[in-house]
mmCIF file of C-alpha atoms in Angstrom:
data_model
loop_
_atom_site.group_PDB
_atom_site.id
_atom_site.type_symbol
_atom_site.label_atom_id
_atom_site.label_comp_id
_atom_site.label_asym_id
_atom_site.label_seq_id
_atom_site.Cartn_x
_atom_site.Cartn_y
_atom_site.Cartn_z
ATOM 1 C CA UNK A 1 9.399 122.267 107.580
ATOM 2 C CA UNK A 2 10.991 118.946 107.319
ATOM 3 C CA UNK A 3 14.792 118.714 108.030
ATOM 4 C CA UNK A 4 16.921 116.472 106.578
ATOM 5 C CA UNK A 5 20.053 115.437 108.841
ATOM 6 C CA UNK A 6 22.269 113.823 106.679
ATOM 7 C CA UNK A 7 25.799 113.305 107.824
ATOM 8 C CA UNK A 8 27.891 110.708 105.922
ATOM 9 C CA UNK A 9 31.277 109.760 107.123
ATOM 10 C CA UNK A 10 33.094 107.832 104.936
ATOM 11 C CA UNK A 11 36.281 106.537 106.485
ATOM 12 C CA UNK A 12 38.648 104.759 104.082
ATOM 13 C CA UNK A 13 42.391 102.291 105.541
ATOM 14 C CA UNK A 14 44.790 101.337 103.784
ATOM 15 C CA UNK A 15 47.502 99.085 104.863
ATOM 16 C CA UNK A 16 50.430 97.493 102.388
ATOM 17 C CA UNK A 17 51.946 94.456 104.250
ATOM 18 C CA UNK A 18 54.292 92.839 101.768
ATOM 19 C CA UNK A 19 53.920 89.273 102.546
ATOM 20 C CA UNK A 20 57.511 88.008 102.606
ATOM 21 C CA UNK A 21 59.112 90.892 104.140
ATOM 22 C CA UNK A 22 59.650 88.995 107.218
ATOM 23 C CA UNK A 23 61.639 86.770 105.473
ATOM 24 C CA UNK A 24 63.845 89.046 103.430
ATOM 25 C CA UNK A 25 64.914 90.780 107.006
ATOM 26 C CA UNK A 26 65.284 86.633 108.582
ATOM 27 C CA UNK A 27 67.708 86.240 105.213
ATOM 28 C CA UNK A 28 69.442 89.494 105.651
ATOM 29 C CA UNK A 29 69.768 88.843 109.342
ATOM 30 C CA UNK A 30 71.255 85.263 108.100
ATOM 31 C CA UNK A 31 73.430 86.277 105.486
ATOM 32 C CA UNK A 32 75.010 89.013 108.313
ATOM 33 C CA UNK A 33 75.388 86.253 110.718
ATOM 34 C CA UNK A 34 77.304 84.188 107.963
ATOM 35 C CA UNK A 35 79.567 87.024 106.776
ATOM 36 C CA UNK A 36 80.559 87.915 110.120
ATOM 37 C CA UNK A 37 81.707 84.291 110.808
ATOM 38 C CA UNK A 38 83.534 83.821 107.468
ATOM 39 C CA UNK A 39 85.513 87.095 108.770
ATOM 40 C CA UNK A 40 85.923 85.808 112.364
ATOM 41 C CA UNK A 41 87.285 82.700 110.679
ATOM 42 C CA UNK A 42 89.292 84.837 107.867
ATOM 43 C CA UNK A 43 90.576 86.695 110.743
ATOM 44 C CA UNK A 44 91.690 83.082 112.307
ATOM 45 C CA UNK A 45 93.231 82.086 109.154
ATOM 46 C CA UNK A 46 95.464 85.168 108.762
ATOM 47 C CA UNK A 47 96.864 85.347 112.645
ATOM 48 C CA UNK A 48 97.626 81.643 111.928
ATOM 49 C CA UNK A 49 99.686 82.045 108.876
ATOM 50 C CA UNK A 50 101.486 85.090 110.375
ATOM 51 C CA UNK A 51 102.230 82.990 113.650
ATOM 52 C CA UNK A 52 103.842 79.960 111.267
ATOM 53 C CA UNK A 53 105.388 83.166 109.555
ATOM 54 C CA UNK A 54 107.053 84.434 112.252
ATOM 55 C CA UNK A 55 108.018 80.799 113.452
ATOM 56 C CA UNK A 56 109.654 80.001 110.596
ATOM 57 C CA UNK A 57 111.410 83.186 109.389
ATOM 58 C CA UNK A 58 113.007 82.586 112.929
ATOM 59 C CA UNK A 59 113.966 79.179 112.544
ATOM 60 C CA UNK A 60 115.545 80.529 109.339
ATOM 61 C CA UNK A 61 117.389 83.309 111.197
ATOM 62 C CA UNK A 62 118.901 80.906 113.744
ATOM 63 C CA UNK A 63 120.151 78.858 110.506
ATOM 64 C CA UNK A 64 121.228 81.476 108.491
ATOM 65 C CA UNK A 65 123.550 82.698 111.695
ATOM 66 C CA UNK A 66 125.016 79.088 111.719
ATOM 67 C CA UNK A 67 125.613 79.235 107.807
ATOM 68 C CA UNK A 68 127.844 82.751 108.058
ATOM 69 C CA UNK A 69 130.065 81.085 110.777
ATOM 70 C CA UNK A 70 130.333 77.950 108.493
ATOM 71 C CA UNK A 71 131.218 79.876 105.602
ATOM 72 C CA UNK A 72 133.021 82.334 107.337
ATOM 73 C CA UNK A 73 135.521 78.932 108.714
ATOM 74 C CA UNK A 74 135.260 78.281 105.053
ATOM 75 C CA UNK A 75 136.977 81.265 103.959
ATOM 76 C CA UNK A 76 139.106 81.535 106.613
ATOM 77 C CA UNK A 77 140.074 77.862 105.125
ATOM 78 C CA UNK A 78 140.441 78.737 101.762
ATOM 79 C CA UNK A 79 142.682 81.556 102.466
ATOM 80 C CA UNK A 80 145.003 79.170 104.006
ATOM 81 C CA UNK A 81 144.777 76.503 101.472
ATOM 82 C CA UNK A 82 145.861 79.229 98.472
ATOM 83 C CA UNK A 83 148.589 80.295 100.989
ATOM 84 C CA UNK A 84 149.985 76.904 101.290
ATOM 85 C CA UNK A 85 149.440 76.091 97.398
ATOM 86 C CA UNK A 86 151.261 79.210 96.406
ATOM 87 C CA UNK A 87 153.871 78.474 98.477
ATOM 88 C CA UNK A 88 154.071 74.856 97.299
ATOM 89 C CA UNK A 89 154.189 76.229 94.337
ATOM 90 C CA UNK A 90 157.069 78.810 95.040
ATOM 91 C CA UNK A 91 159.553 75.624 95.806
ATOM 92 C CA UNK A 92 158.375 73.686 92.986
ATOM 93 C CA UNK A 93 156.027 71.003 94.442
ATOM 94 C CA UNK A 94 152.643 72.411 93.541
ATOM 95 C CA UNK A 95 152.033 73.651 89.722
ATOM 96 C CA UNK A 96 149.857 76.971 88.361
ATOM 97 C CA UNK A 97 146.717 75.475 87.909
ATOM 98 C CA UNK A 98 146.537 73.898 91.008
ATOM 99 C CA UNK A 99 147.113 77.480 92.451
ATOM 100 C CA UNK A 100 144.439 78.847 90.356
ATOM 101 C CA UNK A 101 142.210 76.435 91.399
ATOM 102 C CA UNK A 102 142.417 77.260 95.052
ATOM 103 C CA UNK A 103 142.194 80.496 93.950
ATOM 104 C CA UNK A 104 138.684 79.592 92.347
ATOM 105 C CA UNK A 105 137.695 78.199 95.639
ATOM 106 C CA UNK A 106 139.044 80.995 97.977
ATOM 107 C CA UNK A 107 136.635 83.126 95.972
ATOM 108 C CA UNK A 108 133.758 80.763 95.917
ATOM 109 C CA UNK A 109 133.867 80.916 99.482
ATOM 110 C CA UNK A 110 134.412 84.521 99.656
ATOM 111 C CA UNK A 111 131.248 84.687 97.652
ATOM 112 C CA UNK A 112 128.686 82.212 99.472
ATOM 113 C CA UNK A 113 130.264 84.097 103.117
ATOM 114 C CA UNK A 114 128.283 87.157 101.550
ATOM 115 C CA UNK A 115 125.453 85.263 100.396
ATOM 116 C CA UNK A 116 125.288 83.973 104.009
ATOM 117 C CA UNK A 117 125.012 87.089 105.330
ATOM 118 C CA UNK A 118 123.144 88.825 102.979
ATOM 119 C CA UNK A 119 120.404 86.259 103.813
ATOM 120 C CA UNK A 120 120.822 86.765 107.541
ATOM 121 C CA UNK A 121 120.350 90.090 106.846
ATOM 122 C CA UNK A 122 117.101 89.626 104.870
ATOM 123 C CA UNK A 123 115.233 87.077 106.531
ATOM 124 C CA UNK A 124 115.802 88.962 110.069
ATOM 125 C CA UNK A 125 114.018 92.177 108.387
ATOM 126 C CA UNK A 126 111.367 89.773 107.641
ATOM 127 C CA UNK A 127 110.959 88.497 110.613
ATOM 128 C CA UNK A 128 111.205 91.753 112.479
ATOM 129 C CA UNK A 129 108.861 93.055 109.871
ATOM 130 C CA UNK A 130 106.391 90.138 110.683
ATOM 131 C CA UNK A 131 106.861 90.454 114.356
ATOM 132 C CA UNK A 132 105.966 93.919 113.948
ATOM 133 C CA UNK A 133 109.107 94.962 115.583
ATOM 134 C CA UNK A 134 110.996 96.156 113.012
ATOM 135 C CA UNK A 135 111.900 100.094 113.479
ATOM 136 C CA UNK A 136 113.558 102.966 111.830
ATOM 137 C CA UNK A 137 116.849 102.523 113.917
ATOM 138 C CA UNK A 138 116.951 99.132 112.353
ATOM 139 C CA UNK A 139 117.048 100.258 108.674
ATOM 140 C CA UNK A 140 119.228 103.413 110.267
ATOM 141 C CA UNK A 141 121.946 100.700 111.351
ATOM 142 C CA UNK A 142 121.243 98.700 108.376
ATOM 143 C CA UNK A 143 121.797 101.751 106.146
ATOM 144 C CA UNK A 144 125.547 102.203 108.359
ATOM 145 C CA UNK A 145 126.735 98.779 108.300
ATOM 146 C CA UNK A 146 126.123 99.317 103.727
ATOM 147 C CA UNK A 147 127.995 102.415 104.069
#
């Protein structure tokens, strides 16, 4: 009797190593690095443009408060000038066209007073929009001052 130990093992490895796939994680790794600095400098960008925003909106502001008390002197001027015109024109020195005309101008000054202040009004929304300051109470007393 003759046995025959035969044991065969057979043992088989398999490995799939892509051979760039160290470089597509180095690119994506890159291209994060880049996006996050073009949004770091986006971010830059915008806090600069609302700074000049705000900077100028309140530059504008302080003009716009000297433009209603020039045209509100204006007015005030006007007024006096059609008072004096129509009373020129009442003892014969002044005639009607020369009344009408400072008529005209009494209400071109009446009308650039609320131009004035209807930019005030605007451009310190804006800014107090920009600022981030701006609050319901502030559209509540716009909203009253309208009415």
């Amino acid at each position: 009797v003759t046995t025959v130990d035969s044991t065969q093992t057979t043992l088989a490895f398999s490995a799939r190593i892509p051979l760039f796939a160290g470089g597509s994680n180095y690119a994506r790794a890159k291209q994060a690095a880049a996006e996050s600095t073009q949004a770091s400098a986006n971010l830059d960008l915008q806090q600069r443009t609302v700074k000049n925003n705000i900077r100028s909106l309140y530059r504008k502001v302080q003009t716009d408060v000297l433009t209603v008390k020039a045209r509100k002197r204006a007015t005030i001027s006007s007024r006096s000038a059609l008072e004096a015109t129509e009373t020129g024109y009442q003892v014969g020195t002044r005639n009607i066209v020369e009344v009408l005309n400072a008529q005209r101008n009494l209400f071109s000054a009446q009308r650039d007073y609320a131009n004035a202040r209807y930019d005030y009004i605007i451009d310190l929304m804006n800014l107090k929009f920009f600022a981030g300051s701006l609050s319901e109470t502030d559209i509540q007393a716009l909203n009253a001052w309208l009415d």
